[in-house]
């Protein structure tokens, strides 16, 4: 089966790369095809994730290794294309289900309608709930979900035939092909995107900005130092309470070391590129860097003695992939509006003793606010509310389930939960921004594959939200009030003509966190907050 073929390609790539054999490119290209086939023949997202985890090392390493090989051969542009098509595989697959057919409809409305219908069918199968079976043998034929496997393979085959017909049309040759560098570089039109390739063969930082691409080579110990930083932070979180002095010291040392390792060379290059301070910057990390707070690196040495971190110099955001960032900036179907956004407030004050002040803060804002509080916030009412508001603000517990990212959830009243899978099933055409004032919303569990970015923040981004604020770990619920007050004061009163409100959210978060930091709160409480998207 495809899993066995992938293992062979993986071994081939390791040996060919190590010995510099001329078949290296063929080995990696075969591996990429087998990666895709391995996922294509698992019927549901959960079974696909199970497949990914079962071959974690290969799926995680293959894109990073191939990119490092291409950089070594003087092909950084190809390396960016490789990293894009080899990571965030599940999000990419789901994004393809919802690809726009506007151009196709103008040429062949019937074919466009067929393609939309088959995408809906395939998405319904892929996002259904099913136990994981063994599809490496014929045992799947008698599995409880055998009908799902059969249906998925039938629909997938029909879809592939349709794609072939579409590609035969004039100007559609590249329909649903992996994006080229020319398409990907549009992600960096509004500010630099910094891609970190963390790989045992070599590590590199790629700074993409408009039409320029800068390559920052790293020291020989970069790979091992990054792993040590990740281990240090994870171990500290395992063995010490977040509010403890020991965790504070560990986090402080990680941020300082992270600045020396990544922040210092990146800032130097940004200055060489004449990127003004206070510009927006996006991080697109791989491997262990997906767990590390790049936005808060420092303190950065200064002549005036003022303590500054990376977020004081630039306005940082994250993106799981370049395609996700490009999608977050696509024009809305009904046209961009610059009116003050309506806000859906979802809150569970019974389980959070400091939630009431945060609820009042949102309800007093000078815009339309719809409140779903306590028992009024059910999974169905929340999803329905999300469809009719531009902004959403969640004040509730966030839950993680080790090894089951699609079960990550917002805890609602009566023990009910709004899960990641329920969120990604939603289509939210008017959604613009979500503030997830809940624990763990941008956190990856240890069993996760970092490049897949399977967390609640990425799920909100996938289903339509252009910008999202999340948390890297557990948050202190008393902090939500202070952050929300400064955040919305900034975003709703800022005078930025022609700039959509959601695009003001990164600066608003940075400024709110800066004010929060001035209250002398523990380090982990302000480092916790991250911005994803446009």
Coordinates of N, CA and C in Angstrom, one line a residue, residues 62 69 73 102 105 127 163 223 226 241 244 274 282 291 293 298-299 309 363 375 379 456 464 468-469 505-506 521:
X62 N 10.5 14.7 5.9 CA 10.7 14.7 4.5 C 10.7 16.1 3.9
X69 N 18.0 20.3 1.1 CA 18.8 19.8 0.0 C 18.8 20.9 -1.1
X73 N 21.7 23.3 -2.8 CA 22.0 23.3 -4.3 C 21.7 24.7 -4.9
X102 N -15.1 30.4 -9.3 CA -15.6 31.6 -10.0 C -15.1 31.6 -11.5
X105 N -16.5 28.8 -13.5 CA -17.9 29.0 -13.8 C -18.1 29.9 -15.0
X127 N -14.9 14.7 6.8 CA -15.1 15.3 8.1 C -16.1 14.6 8.9
X163 N -11.0 16.8 -12.3 CA -9.8 17.7 -12.3 C -9.1 17.6 -13.6
X223 N 20.8 23.5 15.0 CA 19.8 22.4 15.1 C 19.7 21.9 16.5
X226 N 18.3 24.5 19.1 CA 16.9 24.7 19.0 C 16.1 23.6 19.7
X241 N 4.7 24.6 38.0 CA 3.4 25.4 37.7 C 3.8 26.6 36.9
X244 N 5.1 29.6 38.8 CA 6.2 29.4 39.7 C 7.4 30.2 39.3
X274 N 15.9 47.4 5.0 CA 15.2 48.7 5.2 C 13.8 48.5 5.6
X282 N 5.6 38.4 9.8 CA 5.0 37.1 10.0 C 6.0 36.0 10.2
X291 N 6.7 25.4 18.7 CA 6.4 25.4 20.1 C 7.0 26.6 20.8
X293 N 8.0 30.6 21.6 CA 7.4 32.0 21.5 C 8.4 33.0 20.8
X298 N 13.9 37.9 23.5 CA 14.6 39.0 24.2 C 14.9 38.7 25.6
X299 N 15.3 39.8 26.4 CA 15.3 41.2 26.0 C 16.4 41.5 25.0
X309 N 11.6 43.6 23.8 CA 11.5 42.3 23.2 C 11.2 42.5 21.7
X363 N -19.5 43.9 26.4 CA -20.9 44.4 26.2 C -21.0 45.9 26.2
X375 N -26.1 28.9 29.5 CA -26.8 27.9 28.8 C -27.3 28.3 27.4
X379 N -23.4 24.3 21.3 CA -22.6 24.2 20.0 C -23.3 24.7 18.8
X456 N -7.0 25.0 17.9 CA -8.3 25.8 17.7 C -8.1 27.1 16.9
X464 N -12.8 30.5 8.1 CA -13.1 31.8 7.6 C -12.6 33.0 8.2
X468 N -6.8 35.8 14.1 CA -7.2 35.2 15.3 C -6.2 35.4 16.4
X469 N -6.7 35.7 17.6 CA -5.8 35.8 18.8 C -6.0 34.5 19.6
X505 N -5.8 44.1 14.1 CA -5.8 43.3 15.3 C -4.4 43.0 15.8
X506 N -3.5 42.8 14.9 CA -2.1 42.5 15.4 C -1.5 43.6 16.2
X521 N 3.3 42.0 35.4 CA 2.7 40.6 35.6 C 3.9 39.6 35.3

